[in-house]
Tab-separated table of C-alpha atoms in Angstrom:
chain	number	residue	atom	x	y	z
A	1	MET	CA	-114.595	97.326	211.854
A	2	ASP	CA	-114.514	98.099	215.563
A	3	ASN	CA	-114.255	94.428	216.492
A	4	LEU	CA	-111.391	93.877	214.084
A	5	LEU	CA	-109.686	97.063	215.318
A	6	GLN	CA	-109.630	95.648	218.824
A	7	MET	CA	-108.172	92.387	217.562
A	8	HIS	CA	-105.446	93.775	215.275
A	9	ASN	CA	-104.834	97.325	216.597
A	10	TYR	CA	-105.440	98.726	213.073
A	11	ASN	CA	-108.364	98.952	210.696
A	12	SER	CA	-107.993	95.479	209.231
A	13	LEU	CA	-111.386	95.810	207.512
A	14	ALA	CA	-109.858	98.535	205.343
A	15	SER	CA	-106.836	96.351	204.685
A	16	ASP	CA	-109.061	93.401	203.659
A	17	MET	CA	-110.894	95.599	201.157
A	18	ILE	CA	-107.687	96.695	199.432
A	19	SER	CA	-105.938	94.661	196.742
A	20	LEU	CA	-103.002	92.580	197.818
A	21	TYR	CA	-101.063	94.113	194.897
A	22	ARG	CA	-102.299	97.667	195.080
A	23	SER	CA	-100.332	100.391	193.282
A	24	LEU	CA	-98.567	103.007	195.409
A	25	PRO	CA	-97.326	106.537	194.716
A	26	ASP	CA	-93.633	106.388	193.803
A	27	ALA	CA	-92.048	107.939	196.912
A	28	ARG	CA	-88.601	108.487	195.327
A	29	SER	CA	-87.208	111.925	194.485
A	30	ASP	CA	-86.588	112.839	190.885
A	31	GLU	CA	-82.827	112.517	191.505
A	32	CYS	CA	-83.310	108.970	192.826
A	33	ARG	CA	-85.354	107.930	189.831
A	34	ARG	CA	-82.635	109.018	187.478
A	35	LEU	CA	-79.982	106.797	189.162
A	36	SER	CA	-78.780	103.612	187.508
A	37	TYR	CA	-77.342	100.566	189.364
A	38	PRO	CA	-74.836	97.853	188.459
A	39	SER	CA	-76.266	95.049	186.377
A	40	LYS	CA	-74.761	92.504	188.775
A	41	LEU	CA	-75.862	92.908	192.436
A	42	PRO	CA	-75.891	90.478	195.381
A	43	THR	CA	-78.899	88.230	195.776
A	44	VAL	CA	-81.193	88.689	198.750
A	45	SER	CA	-83.114	86.553	201.233
A	46	VAL	CA	-86.088	88.513	202.488
A	47	ILE	CA	-86.975	87.357	206.006
A	48	ILE	CA	-90.465	88.106	207.337
A	49	ILE	CA	-91.481	87.174	210.874
A	50	PHE	CA	-95.152	86.862	211.807
A	51	HIS	CA	-97.311	85.794	214.747
A	52	ASN	CA	-101.086	85.888	214.224
A	53	GLU	CA	-100.719	88.456	211.468
A	54	GLY	CA	-103.729	89.462	209.362
A	55	TRP	CA	-103.820	87.704	206.003
A	56	SER	CA	-104.054	90.813	203.901
A	57	THR	CA	-101.240	92.710	205.641
A	58	LEU	CA	-98.916	89.713	205.524
A	59	MET	CA	-99.664	88.857	201.851
A	60	ARG	CA	-99.506	92.472	200.792
A	61	THR	CA	-96.040	92.580	202.271
A	62	VAL	CA	-95.020	89.485	200.308
A	63	TRP	CA	-96.571	90.733	197.049
A	64	SER	CA	-94.938	94.118	197.401
A	65	VAL	CA	-91.536	92.362	197.552
A	66	ILE	CA	-92.385	90.228	194.511
A	67	ASN	CA	-93.871	92.974	192.339
A	68	ARG	CA	-91.379	95.742	193.086
A	69	SER	CA	-88.092	93.816	193.005
A	70	PRO	CA	-86.035	92.571	190.062
A	71	ARG	CA	-86.919	88.873	190.067
A	72	GLU	CA	-83.325	87.762	189.566
A	73	LEU	CA	-82.236	89.433	192.800
A	74	ILE	CA	-84.733	87.594	195.024
A	75	LYS	CA	-83.072	84.366	196.107
A	76	GLU	CA	-86.023	83.556	198.410
A	77	ILE	CA	-88.602	84.927	200.743
A	78	ILE	CA	-88.502	83.249	204.118
A	79	LEU	CA	-91.637	83.400	206.269
A	80	VAL	CA	-90.994	82.452	209.897
A	81	ASP	CA	-94.173	81.620	211.840
A	82	ASP	CA	-93.588	82.362	215.479
A	83	CYS	CA	-96.151	79.754	216.610
A	84	SER	CA	-99.287	81.406	215.270
A	85	THR	CA	-102.617	79.997	216.452
A	86	TRP	CA	-104.899	81.246	213.668
A	87	GLU	CA	-105.872	78.416	211.271
A	88	PHE	CA	-105.594	80.427	208.056
A	89	LEU	CA	-101.893	80.857	208.757
A	90	LYS	CA	-101.297	77.128	208.715
A	91	ARG	CA	-102.289	74.837	205.787
A	92	PRO	CA	-104.039	77.627	203.807
A	93	LEU	CA	-100.810	79.660	203.868
A	94	ASP	CA	-98.717	76.627	202.790
A	95	ASP	CA	-101.070	75.944	199.877
A	96	TYR	CA	-101.075	79.617	198.819
A	97	VAL	CA	-97.347	80.331	198.779
A	98	VAL	CA	-96.476	77.386	196.513
A	99	LEU	CA	-98.376	79.228	193.769
A	100	LEU	CA	-96.258	82.376	194.098
A	101	PRO	CA	-93.708	83.206	191.344
A	102	VAL	CA	-90.667	83.240	193.653
A	103	LYS	CA	-89.202	80.687	196.012
A	104	ILE	CA	-90.924	80.851	199.406
A	105	LYS	CA	-89.826	78.978	202.554
A	106	VAL	CA	-92.315	78.735	205.417
A	107	ILE	CA	-90.518	77.858	208.691
A	108	ARG	CA	-92.650	77.187	211.744
A	109	SER	CA	-91.391	77.425	215.300
A	110	PRO	CA	-93.013	74.789	217.518
A	111	LYS	CA	-92.981	77.304	220.427
A	112	ARG	CA	-93.032	81.050	220.810
A	113	VAL	CA	-89.505	82.412	220.543
A	114	GLY	CA	-90.223	86.117	219.937
A	115	LEU	CA	-89.190	88.378	217.096
A	116	ILE	CA	-85.445	88.408	217.900
A	117	ARG	CA	-84.881	84.613	217.949
A	118	ALA	CA	-87.369	84.101	215.043
A	119	ARG	CA	-85.255	86.425	212.887
A	120	LEU	CA	-82.215	84.378	213.858
A	121	ILE	CA	-84.034	81.206	212.717
A	122	GLY	CA	-84.780	82.837	209.394
A	123	ALA	CA	-81.197	84.033	208.971
A	124	LYS	CA	-79.831	80.491	209.553
A	125	TYR	CA	-82.001	79.154	206.744
A	126	ALA	CA	-81.113	81.971	204.334
A	127	THR	CA	-78.884	81.348	201.308
A	128	GLY	CA	-78.828	84.798	199.681
A	129	ASN	CA	-75.791	87.096	199.818
A	130	VAL	CA	-77.757	89.690	201.680
A	131	LEU	CA	-80.333	89.364	204.475
A	132	THR	CA	-83.231	91.777	204.426
A	133	PHE	CA	-85.456	91.718	207.513
A	134	LEU	CA	-88.967	93.110	207.120
A	135	ASP	CA	-91.925	93.367	209.460
A	136	ALA	CA	-95.032	91.476	208.355
A	137	HIS	CA	-96.992	94.683	207.767
A	138	VAL	CA	-94.954	96.761	205.353
A	139	GLU	CA	-95.144	97.589	201.677
A	140	CYS	CA	-91.988	97.948	199.553
A	141	ASN	CA	-92.134	100.899	197.199
A	142	GLU	CA	-90.862	101.243	193.633
A	143	GLY	CA	-87.097	100.696	193.314
A	144	TRP	CA	-86.658	99.893	196.956
A	145	LEU	CA	-84.220	97.023	196.649
A	146	GLN	CA	-81.437	98.125	194.256
A	147	PRO	CA	-80.224	101.048	196.361
A	148	LEU	CA	-79.835	98.828	199.402
A	149	LEU	CA	-77.963	96.096	197.561
A	150	SER	CA	-75.742	98.562	195.727
A	151	ARG	CA	-74.633	100.163	199.015
A	152	ILE	CA	-73.820	96.739	200.525
A	153	ALA	CA	-72.012	95.668	197.321
A	154	ASN	CA	-69.777	98.734	197.862
A	155	ASP	CA	-69.221	98.095	201.605
A	156	ARG	CA	-70.044	94.711	203.171
A	157	SER	CA	-69.748	96.108	206.736
A	158	VAL	CA	-72.704	98.466	206.486
A	159	ILE	CA	-76.300	98.025	207.725
A	160	VAL	CA	-78.572	99.802	205.244
A	161	VAL	CA	-82.052	101.116	206.120
A	162	PRO	CA	-84.649	102.425	203.744
A	163	LEU	CA	-86.633	105.579	204.362
A	164	ILE	CA	-89.658	104.544	206.371
A	165	ASP	CA	-92.971	105.906	205.103
A	166	THR	CA	-96.246	105.560	206.993
A	167	ILE	CA	-99.205	103.377	206.242
A	168	SER	CA	-102.174	104.815	208.119
A	169	SER	CA	-103.622	102.429	210.731
A	170	ALA	CA	-106.956	104.205	210.282
A	171	ASP	CA	-107.569	103.877	206.506
A	172	PHE	CA	-104.373	102.352	205.013
A	173	SER	CA	-103.509	105.423	203.032
A	174	TYR	CA	-99.785	105.612	202.119
A	175	GLN	CA	-98.154	108.729	203.510
A	176	TYR	CA	-94.580	109.712	202.706
A	177	GLY	CA	-92.620	112.684	203.863
A	178	LYS	CA	-89.869	114.332	201.935
A	179	THR	CA	-87.831	115.239	204.991
A	180	ILE	CA	-85.005	112.851	205.863
A	181	THR	CA	-84.365	112.302	209.556
A	182	VAL	CA	-81.804	110.229	211.423
A	183	THR	CA	-82.397	108.291	214.608
A	184	GLY	CA	-80.782	108.322	218.050
A	185	PHE	CA	-81.957	107.749	221.597
A	186	ARG	CA	-82.537	109.503	224.893
A	187	TRP	CA	-80.956	108.879	228.274
A	188	THR	CA	-83.727	106.444	229.141
A	189	LEU	CA	-83.045	104.637	225.823
A	190	ILE	CA	-86.289	105.813	224.250
A	191	TYR	CA	-85.876	106.015	220.469
A	192	ASN	CA	-86.017	109.503	218.832
A	193	TRP	CA	-85.745	111.127	215.429
A	194	TYR	CA	-83.818	114.335	214.650
A	195	ALA	CA	-82.755	116.372	211.642
A	196	VAL	CA	-79.785	115.263	209.547
A	197	PRO	CA	-76.781	117.053	211.148
A	198	ASP	CA	-74.935	119.720	209.165
A	199	ARG	CA	-71.788	117.648	209.342
A	200	GLU	CA	-73.541	114.893	207.295
A	201	LEU	CA	-74.762	117.434	204.724
A	202	VAL	CA	-71.144	118.606	204.331
A	203	ARG	CA	-69.866	115.002	204.084
A	204	THR	CA	-72.340	114.092	201.391
A	205	HIS	CA	-72.033	117.482	199.589
A	206	ASN	CA	-75.810	117.893	199.972
A	207	ASP	CA	-76.386	115.001	197.563
A	208	VAL	CA	-80.027	113.967	198.154
A	209	THR	CA	-79.292	110.488	196.862
A	210	ALA	CA	-76.276	109.825	199.106
A	211	ALA	CA	-76.443	107.360	202.030
A	212	ILE	CA	-76.756	109.177	205.383
A	213	GLN	CA	-74.938	107.913	208.449
A	214	THR	CA	-77.287	107.405	211.425
A	215	PRO	CA	-76.424	106.522	215.030
A	216	THR	CA	-79.219	103.926	215.293
A	217	MET	CA	-81.838	102.426	213.036
A	218	ILE	CA	-85.520	101.564	213.159
A	219	GLY	CA	-86.109	97.808	213.295
A	220	CYS	CA	-88.986	97.298	210.841
A	221	GLY	CA	-86.812	96.954	207.746
A	222	PHE	CA	-83.080	96.764	207.086
A	223	ALA	CA	-80.505	94.832	205.023
A	224	ILE	CA	-77.083	93.458	205.854
A	225	ASP	CA	-74.507	91.221	204.201
A	226	ARG	CA	-75.215	87.654	205.437
A	227	GLU	CA	-71.629	86.748	206.252
A	228	PHE	CA	-70.978	90.054	207.989
A	229	PHE	CA	-74.192	89.607	210.026
A	230	PHE	CA	-72.871	86.447	211.605
A	231	GLU	CA	-69.270	87.728	211.898
A	232	VAL	CA	-70.390	90.751	213.908
A	233	GLY	CA	-72.561	88.702	216.298
A	234	ALA	CA	-75.986	88.399	214.560
A	235	PHE	CA	-78.658	89.169	217.191
A	236	ASP	CA	-78.207	88.669	220.884
A	237	GLU	CA	-79.961	85.382	221.655
A	238	GLY	CA	-80.075	86.359	225.309
A	239	MET	CA	-82.665	89.028	224.464
A	240	ASP	CA	-86.320	87.957	224.798
A	241	ILE	CA	-89.324	88.599	222.496
A	242	TRP	CA	-88.426	92.075	221.064
A	243	GLY	CA	-87.199	95.421	222.264
A	244	SER	CA	-83.783	97.138	221.945
A	245	GLU	CA	-82.438	94.655	219.394
A	246	ASN	CA	-82.274	97.385	216.710
A	247	MET	CA	-80.343	99.702	219.006
A	248	GLU	CA	-78.071	96.879	220.223
A	249	ILE	CA	-77.051	95.891	216.686
A	250	SER	CA	-76.573	99.564	215.739
A	251	LEU	CA	-74.186	100.238	218.625
A	252	ARG	CA	-72.396	96.965	218.070
A	253	VAL	CA	-71.857	97.470	214.352
A	254	TRP	CA	-70.595	101.029	214.779
A	255	GLN	CA	-68.260	100.148	217.627
A	256	CYS	CA	-66.967	97.040	215.888
A	257	GLY	CA	-65.841	98.593	212.578
A	258	GLY	CA	-69.038	98.886	210.566
A	259	SER	CA	-71.642	101.601	210.018
A	260	VAL	CA	-75.391	102.173	209.770
A	261	ASN	CA	-76.710	104.115	206.776
A	262	ILE	CA	-80.096	105.381	205.728
A	263	VAL	CA	-80.480	105.070	201.939
A	264	PRO	CA	-82.869	107.867	200.837
A	265	CYS	CA	-83.554	106.320	197.430
A	266	SER	CA	-85.139	103.248	199.031
A	267	HIS	CA	-88.648	103.553	200.530
A	268	ILE	CA	-90.876	101.107	202.361
A	269	GLY	CA	-94.173	101.882	204.039
A	270	HIS	CA	-94.724	100.625	207.583
A	271	LEU	CA	-98.010	100.129	209.363
A	272	PHE	CA	-97.459	101.671	212.789
A	273	ARG	CA	-99.597	99.953	215.335
A	274	MET	CA	-99.518	98.536	218.817
A	275	SER	CA	-97.587	95.283	218.902
A	276	THR	CA	-99.617	92.092	218.796
A	277	TYR	CA	-96.715	90.130	220.265
A	278	SER	CA	-97.697	88.702	223.607
A	279	PHE	CA	-95.142	88.350	226.374
A	280	ASP	CA	-94.494	85.266	228.484
A	281	GLY	CA	-93.940	87.202	231.680
A	282	ASP	CA	-93.883	90.886	232.563
A	283	GLU	CA	-93.480	93.007	229.420
A	284	GLU	CA	-91.617	95.892	231.109
A	285	GLU	CA	-89.321	93.477	232.900
A	286	ILE	CA	-88.423	91.774	229.624
A	287	LYS	CA	-87.748	95.041	227.835
A	288	SER	CA	-85.674	96.272	230.827
A	289	ARG	CA	-83.627	93.145	230.714
A	290	ASN	CA	-82.949	93.557	226.979
A	291	ASN	CA	-81.913	97.156	227.677
A	292	MET	CA	-79.526	96.047	230.377
A	293	ARG	CA	-77.813	93.552	228.125
A	294	MET	CA	-77.138	96.347	225.683
A	295	VAL	CA	-76.038	98.792	228.382
A	296	GLU	CA	-73.690	96.447	230.165
A	297	VAL	CA	-71.924	95.389	226.975
A	298	TRP	CA	-72.013	98.341	224.551
A	299	MET	CA	-72.397	101.355	226.936
A	300	ASN	CA	-70.257	99.871	229.678
A	301	ASP	CA	-67.751	102.709	230.116
A	302	LEU	CA	-70.516	105.278	230.574
A	303	LYS	CA	-73.359	103.088	231.857
A	304	HIS	CA	-73.652	105.226	235.038
A	305	LEU	CA	-75.313	107.920	232.876
A	306	HIS	CA	-78.222	105.615	232.022
A	307	TYR	CA	-78.498	104.294	235.583
A	308	ALA	CA	-78.627	107.847	236.864
A	309	ALA	CA	-81.631	108.553	234.595
A	310	ARG	CA	-83.315	105.193	235.434
A	311	PRO	CA	-82.120	104.073	238.904
A	312	PRO	CA	-84.454	100.997	239.097
A	313	GLN	CA	-82.561	99.511	236.157
A	314	ARG	CA	-79.602	98.827	238.455
A	315	ASN	CA	-81.642	95.978	239.985
A	316	VAL	CA	-82.352	94.256	236.657
A	317	GLN	CA	-80.271	91.127	236.023
A	318	PRO	CA	-79.066	90.994	232.400
A	319	GLY	CA	-78.164	87.309	232.412
A	320	ASP	CA	-74.935	85.708	231.140
A	321	LEU	CA	-73.021	88.202	228.986
A	322	THR	CA	-69.902	86.045	228.358
A	323	GLU	CA	-70.606	85.398	224.695
A	324	ARG	CA	-71.362	89.103	223.960
A	325	MET	CA	-68.227	90.192	225.782
A	326	ASN	CA	-66.236	87.725	223.778
A	327	ILE	CA	-67.520	89.264	220.547
A	328	LYS	CA	-66.442	92.671	221.776
A	329	SER	CA	-62.972	91.346	222.591
A	330	ARG	CA	-62.581	89.279	219.410
A	331	LEU	CA	-63.507	92.179	217.152
A	332	LYS	CA	-61.488	94.707	219.200
A	333	CYS	CA	-64.494	96.989	219.422
A	334	LYS	CA	-64.313	100.644	220.469
A	335	ASN	CA	-66.121	101.913	223.589
A	336	PHE	CA	-69.280	103.975	224.026
A	337	ARG	CA	-67.338	107.250	224.519
A	338	TRP	CA	-65.846	106.759	221.054
A	339	TYR	CA	-69.333	106.200	219.696
A	340	LEU	CA	-70.645	109.432	221.240
A	341	ASP	CA	-67.658	111.418	220.072
A	342	ASN	CA	-67.516	110.136	216.500
A	343	VAL	CA	-71.037	108.825	215.639
A	344	TYR	CA	-73.507	110.591	217.852
A	345	PRO	CA	-71.980	113.953	218.960
A	346	GLU	CA	-75.467	115.466	218.984
A	347	SER	CA	-76.294	113.428	222.101
A	348	ASN	CA	-76.054	115.269	225.404
A	349	MET	CA	-74.732	112.094	226.985
A	350	GLY	CA	-71.323	113.027	225.647
A	351	LYS	CA	-71.018	116.227	227.664
A	352	ASP	CA	-69.050	116.696	230.913
A	353	PHE	CA	-71.325	116.686	233.938
A	354	VAL	CA	-70.965	118.103	237.455
A	355	TYR	CA	-74.237	116.609	238.749
A	356	LEU	CA	-76.617	113.805	237.872
A	357	GLY	CA	-79.909	113.184	239.781
A	358	GLU	CA	-82.940	114.885	241.260
A	359	ILE	CA	-83.245	118.606	242.110
A	360	LYS	CA	-85.092	118.941	245.414
A	361	ASN	CA	-86.459	122.119	246.955
A	362	HIS	CA	-85.015	122.475	250.454
A	363	ARG	CA	-88.141	123.876	252.045
A	364	SER	CA	-91.002	121.951	250.397
A	365	ARG	CA	-88.992	118.632	249.962
A	366	LEU	CA	-90.637	118.348	246.528
A	367	CYS	CA	-88.660	117.624	243.390
A	368	LEU	CA	-88.366	119.465	240.115
A	369	ASP	CA	-90.385	117.592	237.460
A	370	ILE	CA	-90.510	118.055	233.721
A	371	ASN	CA	-94.099	116.810	233.689
A	372	VAL	CA	-94.885	115.768	230.043
A	373	GLY	CA	-91.425	116.867	228.991
A	374	ASP	CA	-92.340	118.353	225.622
A	375	ILE	CA	-90.803	121.521	224.224
A	376	GLN	CA	-92.261	124.648	225.966
A	377	SER	CA	-94.043	122.586	228.592
A	378	PRO	CA	-93.668	124.226	232.021
A	379	LEU	CA	-91.808	122.532	234.874
A	380	THR	CA	-93.680	121.559	237.987
A	381	MET	CA	-92.993	120.427	241.520
A	382	SER	CA	-94.067	116.989	242.696
A	383	GLY	CA	-93.254	114.318	245.272
A	384	CYS	CA	-89.751	112.848	244.885
A	385	HIS	CA	-90.024	109.272	243.602
A	386	LYS	CA	-86.380	108.213	243.171
A	387	GLN	CA	-87.232	106.691	239.764
A	388	GLY	CA	-85.326	109.160	237.594
A	389	GLY	CA	-87.152	109.748	234.337
A	390	ASN	CA	-89.123	113.015	234.611
A	391	GLN	CA	-87.250	113.944	237.780
A	392	PHE	CA	-83.774	113.345	236.395
A	393	PHE	CA	-81.551	116.316	235.595
A	394	ALA	CA	-77.918	116.520	234.483
A	395	ILE	CA	-76.021	119.743	235.082
A	396	THR	CA	-73.175	120.188	232.653
A	397	GLU	CA	-69.876	121.987	233.030
A	398	ASP	CA	-71.089	124.500	230.429
A	399	ARG	CA	-74.047	125.378	232.678
A	400	MET	CA	-76.865	123.570	230.989
A	401	ILE	CA	-79.541	121.616	232.862
A	402	VAL	CA	-80.314	118.568	230.626
A	403	THR	CA	-83.415	116.407	231.015
A	404	SER	CA	-83.804	112.697	230.333
A	405	GLN	CA	-85.689	113.638	227.179
A	406	GLU	CA	-82.535	115.240	225.709
A	407	PHE	CA	-84.039	118.748	226.123
A	408	CYS	CA	-82.839	121.510	228.473
A	409	VAL	CA	-84.330	123.625	231.245
A	410	GLY	CA	-84.768	127.198	230.041
A	411	ALA	CA	-86.863	130.309	230.442
A	412	ASN	CA	-89.497	132.187	228.546
A	413	ASP	CA	-87.819	134.788	226.307
A	414	GLU	CA	-90.513	137.441	226.785
A	415	HIS	CA	-90.859	138.076	230.497
A	416	TYR	CA	-88.496	135.428	231.960
A	417	ALA	CA	-91.420	134.325	234.078
A	418	VAL	CA	-91.913	130.683	232.972
A	419	ILE	CA	-89.366	127.954	233.394
A	420	SER	CA	-89.990	125.335	230.766
A	421	VAL	CA	-88.444	122.579	228.653
A	422	LYS	CA	-86.438	124.114	225.809
A	423	ASP	CA	-84.358	123.004	222.866
A	424	CYS	CA	-80.747	122.746	224.012
A	425	ASN	CA	-79.641	125.152	221.280
A	426	ASP	CA	-81.832	127.869	222.720
A	427	PRO	CA	-79.613	130.691	224.081
A	428	LEU	CA	-81.877	131.300	227.159
A	429	GLN	CA	-81.001	128.197	229.055
A	430	SER	CA	-77.691	128.754	230.909
A	431	TRP	CA	-77.691	128.494	234.700
A	432	HIS	CA	-75.285	129.170	237.547
A	433	PHE	CA	-75.542	127.244	240.830
A	434	TYR	CA	-74.380	129.183	243.879
A	435	ARG	CA	-72.941	126.550	246.156
A	436	GLN	CA	-73.199	128.602	249.376
A	437	GLU	CA	-76.687	130.050	248.872
A	438	LYS	CA	-77.846	126.960	246.900
A	439	TRP	CA	-79.499	129.117	244.299
A	440	LEU	CA	-80.072	128.273	240.626
A	441	GLN	CA	-79.666	131.552	238.806
A	442	HIS	CA	-80.803	132.010	235.225
A	443	ILE	CA	-77.815	133.762	233.695
A	444	SER	CA	-79.554	135.769	230.938
A	445	SER	CA	-82.143	137.323	233.264
A	446	GLY	CA	-80.129	137.300	236.573
A	447	LEU	CA	-83.246	135.859	238.243
A	448	CYS	CA	-83.400	132.783	240.498
A	449	MET	CA	-85.450	129.635	240.270
A	450	MET	CA	-88.143	129.431	242.897
A	451	ALA	CA	-90.593	126.681	243.893
A	452	ASN	CA	-94.009	128.257	244.073
A	453	GLU	CA	-96.251	125.474	245.375
A	454	SER	CA	-96.627	123.133	242.336
A	455	ALA	CA	-95.164	125.637	239.886
A	456	VAL	CA	-91.640	126.758	239.170
A	457	ILE	CA	-90.941	130.396	238.404
A	458	LEU	CA	-88.175	132.992	238.178
A	459	VAL	CA	-87.948	135.739	240.749
A	460	LYS	CA	-85.392	138.212	242.044
A	461	CYS	CA	-82.603	136.503	243.980
A	462	ASP	CA	-83.230	137.184	247.681
A	463	PRO	CA	-81.253	135.699	250.610
A	464	HIS	CA	-84.371	135.867	252.809
A	465	ASN	CA	-86.469	133.760	250.334
A	466	VAL	CA	-86.163	130.141	251.516
A	467	ASN	CA	-88.061	128.893	248.432
A	468	LEU	CA	-84.913	129.622	246.344
A	469	VAL	CA	-82.855	127.018	248.076
A	470	TRP	CA	-82.234	123.739	246.151
A	471	ASP	CA	-80.543	120.608	247.397
A	472	ILE	CA	-77.924	119.697	244.840
A	473	ASN	CA	-74.684	118.066	245.891
A	474	LEU	CA	-72.131	119.288	243.364
């Protein structure tokens, strides 16, 4: 088990001991189970990309599609082999899939192209009305397909995403939560989940079966009308391997007249593990380049916000963006400010800022640092590294100090002694910066922020205390 765990980054021994067509708990709510769908729905091409994927996880993905989908809706399942090297994924796979009860196409790339371009290969071979992209280690749950197709049949310009349940990497148990969350991103473009906004609950009249609008989507499973997919620009072929493609298509579809919806009556389980995709070159450099292609095209009018949070990104070359800019022009797409105002108003990136950058103590020359950055974690002082990230702060016109993690700097509500990372809705987080004294005063307590060696505390404001002086150029 330990040897296989090192090879696959999950307990593949457990997977191999479980049936390829195991039963699963029905993850749908009672309300979802009572829904009925049109008798005529679009057909679907299910596209699954794999590279050196375990046999049992790959085939369990395929069998879950076959066994939990109305057969007449499955036009084909397309398996795109991104140049696997394991022998059982070659002739043995070809011999196996011809015996399956639905049409299977196996397409093999002669060289590694990465997840993004491999999905494009699959899409170009697809003939169904709808494209459904799945990772090679998922399991579709009961009734997963009809809600997705029904939503697209009603609106061809929507990307639909099922609720993603978890398949344990330790023992392959299927775990599903009943809480629906939507997805966004932080200043550094790290993906994050948050509660469904009240405005969405009002829009859907608290209907637990209604599609929920989400700013971005997770990339392990989604469906889109095939013709619309190509009309809106498919995937960015200038992106390498994988990384940011799910966010890029989310921003692009929203800004170019479409939408992204989570469909709560559709469930698939996803095996969360470390990626087994290898990178030809530096992994971080590739992901950074993918990010920059998205930022320069779809966040262009406010890209300085991202660069302030991650200064080294300014030096990354995104490559030729002509084709992506032409898509933006051809479709008369809206800008990123529109997206923040209308799609993602919960993001702090949409606020008005008076300062972006590091906060340095005048005496110690050390910088304010959010350390681990979790809620309630105390702030520290550390050497200024000019890399943004944990030392990036945005001071808003409404007197908040926002971190790159989308949290805010606040104070302990008991004794006002500890300065920590807080939720931005917490009332104890407003600050006033005295330009002449260069003090940061916590408004609720009237105390000032002080650097105390490696710690950060609140003390009485005192013109003789040089540790209260902060270098911020407002």
